[in-house]
mmCIF file of C-alpha atoms in Angstrom:
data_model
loop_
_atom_site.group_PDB
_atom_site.id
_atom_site.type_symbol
_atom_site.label_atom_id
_atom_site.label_comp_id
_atom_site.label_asym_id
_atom_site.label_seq_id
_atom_site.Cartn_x
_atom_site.Cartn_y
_atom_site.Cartn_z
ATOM 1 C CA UNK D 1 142.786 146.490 213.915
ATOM 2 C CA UNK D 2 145.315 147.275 211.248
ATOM 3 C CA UNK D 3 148.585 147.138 212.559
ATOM 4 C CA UNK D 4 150.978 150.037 210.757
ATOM 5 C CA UNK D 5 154.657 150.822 210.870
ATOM 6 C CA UNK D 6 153.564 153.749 213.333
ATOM 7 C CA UNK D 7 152.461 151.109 215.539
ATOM 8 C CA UNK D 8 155.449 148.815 215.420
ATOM 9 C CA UNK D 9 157.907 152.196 216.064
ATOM 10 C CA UNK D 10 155.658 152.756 218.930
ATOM 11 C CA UNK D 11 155.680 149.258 220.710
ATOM 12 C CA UNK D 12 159.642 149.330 219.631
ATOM 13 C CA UNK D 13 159.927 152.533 221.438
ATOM 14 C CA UNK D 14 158.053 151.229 224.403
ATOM 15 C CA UNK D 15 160.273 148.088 224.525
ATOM 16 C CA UNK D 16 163.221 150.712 224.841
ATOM 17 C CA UNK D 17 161.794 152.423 227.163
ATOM 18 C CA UNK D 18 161.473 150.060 229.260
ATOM 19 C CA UNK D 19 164.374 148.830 229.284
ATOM 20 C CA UNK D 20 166.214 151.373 229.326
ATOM 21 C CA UNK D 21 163.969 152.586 233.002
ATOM 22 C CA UNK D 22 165.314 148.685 234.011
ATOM 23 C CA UNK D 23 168.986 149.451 233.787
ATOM 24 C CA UNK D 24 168.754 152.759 235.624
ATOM 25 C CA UNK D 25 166.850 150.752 238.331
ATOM 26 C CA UNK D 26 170.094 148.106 238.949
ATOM 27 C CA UNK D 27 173.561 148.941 239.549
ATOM 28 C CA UNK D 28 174.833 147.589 235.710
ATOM 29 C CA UNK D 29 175.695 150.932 234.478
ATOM 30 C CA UNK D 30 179.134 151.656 234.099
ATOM 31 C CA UNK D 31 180.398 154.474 236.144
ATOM 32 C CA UNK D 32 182.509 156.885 234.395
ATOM 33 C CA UNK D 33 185.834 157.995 235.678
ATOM 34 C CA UNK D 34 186.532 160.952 233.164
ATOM 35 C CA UNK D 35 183.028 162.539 233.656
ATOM 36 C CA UNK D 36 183.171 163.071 237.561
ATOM 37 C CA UNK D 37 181.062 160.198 238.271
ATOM 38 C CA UNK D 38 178.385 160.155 236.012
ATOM 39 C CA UNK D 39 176.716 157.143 234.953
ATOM 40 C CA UNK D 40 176.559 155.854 231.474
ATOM 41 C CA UNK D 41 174.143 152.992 229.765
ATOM 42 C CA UNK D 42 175.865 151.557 226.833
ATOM 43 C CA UNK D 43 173.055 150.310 224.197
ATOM 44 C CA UNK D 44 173.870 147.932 221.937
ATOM 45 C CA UNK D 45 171.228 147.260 218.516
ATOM 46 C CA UNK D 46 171.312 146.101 214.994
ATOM 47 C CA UNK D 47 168.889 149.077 213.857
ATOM 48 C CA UNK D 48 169.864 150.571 210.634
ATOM 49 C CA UNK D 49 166.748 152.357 209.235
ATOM 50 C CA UNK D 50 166.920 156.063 210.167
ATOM 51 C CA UNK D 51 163.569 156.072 211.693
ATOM 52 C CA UNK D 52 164.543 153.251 213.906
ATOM 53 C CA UNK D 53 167.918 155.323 214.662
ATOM 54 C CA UNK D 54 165.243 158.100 215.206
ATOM 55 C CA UNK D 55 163.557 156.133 217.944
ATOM 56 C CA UNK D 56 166.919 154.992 219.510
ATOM 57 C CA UNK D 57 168.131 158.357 220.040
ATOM 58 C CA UNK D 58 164.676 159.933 221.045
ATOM 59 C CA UNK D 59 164.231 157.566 223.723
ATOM 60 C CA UNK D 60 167.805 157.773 225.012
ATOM 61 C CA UNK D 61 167.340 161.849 225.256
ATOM 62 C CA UNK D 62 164.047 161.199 227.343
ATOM 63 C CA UNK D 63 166.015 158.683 229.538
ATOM 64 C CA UNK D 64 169.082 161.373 229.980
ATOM 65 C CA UNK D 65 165.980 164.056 230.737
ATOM 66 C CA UNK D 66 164.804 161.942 233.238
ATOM 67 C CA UNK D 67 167.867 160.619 234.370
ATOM 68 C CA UNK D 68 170.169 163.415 235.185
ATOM 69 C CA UNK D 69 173.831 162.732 235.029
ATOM 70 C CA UNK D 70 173.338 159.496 233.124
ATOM 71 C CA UNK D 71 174.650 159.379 229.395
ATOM 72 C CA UNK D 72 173.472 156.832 227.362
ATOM 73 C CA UNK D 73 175.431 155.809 224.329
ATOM 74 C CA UNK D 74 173.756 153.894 221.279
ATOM 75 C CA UNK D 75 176.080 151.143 219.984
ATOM 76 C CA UNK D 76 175.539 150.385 216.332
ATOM 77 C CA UNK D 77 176.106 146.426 216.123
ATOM 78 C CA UNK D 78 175.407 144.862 212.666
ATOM 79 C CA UNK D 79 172.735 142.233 212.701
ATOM 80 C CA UNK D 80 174.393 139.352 211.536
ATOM 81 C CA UNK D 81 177.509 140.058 214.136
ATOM 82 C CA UNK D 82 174.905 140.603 217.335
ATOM 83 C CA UNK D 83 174.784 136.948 218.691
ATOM 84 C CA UNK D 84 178.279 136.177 218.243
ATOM 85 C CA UNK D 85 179.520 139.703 220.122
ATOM 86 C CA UNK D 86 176.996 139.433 222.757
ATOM 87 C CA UNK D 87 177.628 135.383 223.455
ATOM 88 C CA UNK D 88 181.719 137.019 223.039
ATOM 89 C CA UNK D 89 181.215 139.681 225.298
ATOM 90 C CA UNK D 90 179.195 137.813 227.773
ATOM 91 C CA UNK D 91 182.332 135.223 228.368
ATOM 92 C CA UNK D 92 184.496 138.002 228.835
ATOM 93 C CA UNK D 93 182.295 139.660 230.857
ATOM 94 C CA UNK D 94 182.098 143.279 229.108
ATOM 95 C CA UNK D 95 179.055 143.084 227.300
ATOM 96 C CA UNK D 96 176.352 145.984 227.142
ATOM 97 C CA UNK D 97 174.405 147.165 230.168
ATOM 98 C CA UNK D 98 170.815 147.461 227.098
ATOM 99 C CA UNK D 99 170.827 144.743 223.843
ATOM 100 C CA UNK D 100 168.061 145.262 221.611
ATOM 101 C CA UNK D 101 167.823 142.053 219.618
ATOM 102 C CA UNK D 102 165.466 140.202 217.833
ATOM 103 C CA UNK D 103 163.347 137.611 219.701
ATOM 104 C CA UNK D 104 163.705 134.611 217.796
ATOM 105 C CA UNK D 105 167.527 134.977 218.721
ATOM 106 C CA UNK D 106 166.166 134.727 222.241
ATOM 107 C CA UNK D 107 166.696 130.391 222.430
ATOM 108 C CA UNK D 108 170.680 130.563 220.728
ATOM 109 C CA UNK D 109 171.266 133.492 223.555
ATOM 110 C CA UNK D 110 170.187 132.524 226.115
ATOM 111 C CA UNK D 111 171.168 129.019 226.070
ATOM 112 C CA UNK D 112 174.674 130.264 225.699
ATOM 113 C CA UNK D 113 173.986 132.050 228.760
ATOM 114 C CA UNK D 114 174.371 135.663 227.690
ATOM 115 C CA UNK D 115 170.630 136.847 228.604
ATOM 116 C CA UNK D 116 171.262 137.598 232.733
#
């Protein structure tokens, strides 16, 4: 089978999914003082490509559908800055409830122990 960039948006968007239905299962949302209590998912990714963006914000209107009261808020985070804000963020304990990042950063992550 030939794989096509159709397929890879729709195994990204699953991936997404996914996680995103994770987070709203566990209590690592933060919880909004201004908004009366509503819960927000902040998403951090490196995607730059509008159709990736497309996915992104697709699947974070489906979530909020699904999800009422819960605002989730895509985070922009250039790809070459990802590992060191995440391993930064981790240490200070204020990281993102969602990271998309790419896989073979998986080792340098999570042996800094930022992947919990």
């Amino acid at each position: 089978m030939k794989l096509t960039a159709k397929h890879g948006l729709s195994a990204l968007g699953a991936v997404i999914a996914g996680a995103l239905a994770l987070t709203g299962c566990t209590s690592g949302g933060s919880q909004s003082s201004s908004s009366g209590g509503s819960q927000e998912i902040t998403v951090w990714h490196y995607f730059s490509d509008p159709n990736q963006v497309k996915v992104m914000t697709d699947y974070a209107s489906l979530f909020e559908k699904d999800n009422p009261g819960v605002k989730v808020n895509d985070v922009y985070v250039p790809y070459d800055q990802l590992d060191s804000k995440l391993i930064a963020s981790a240490a200070a304990k204020s990281g993102p409830d969602v990271v998309v990042f790419n896989g073979a950063d998986a080792d340098n992550l999570a042996l800094a122990n930022t992947l919990a």
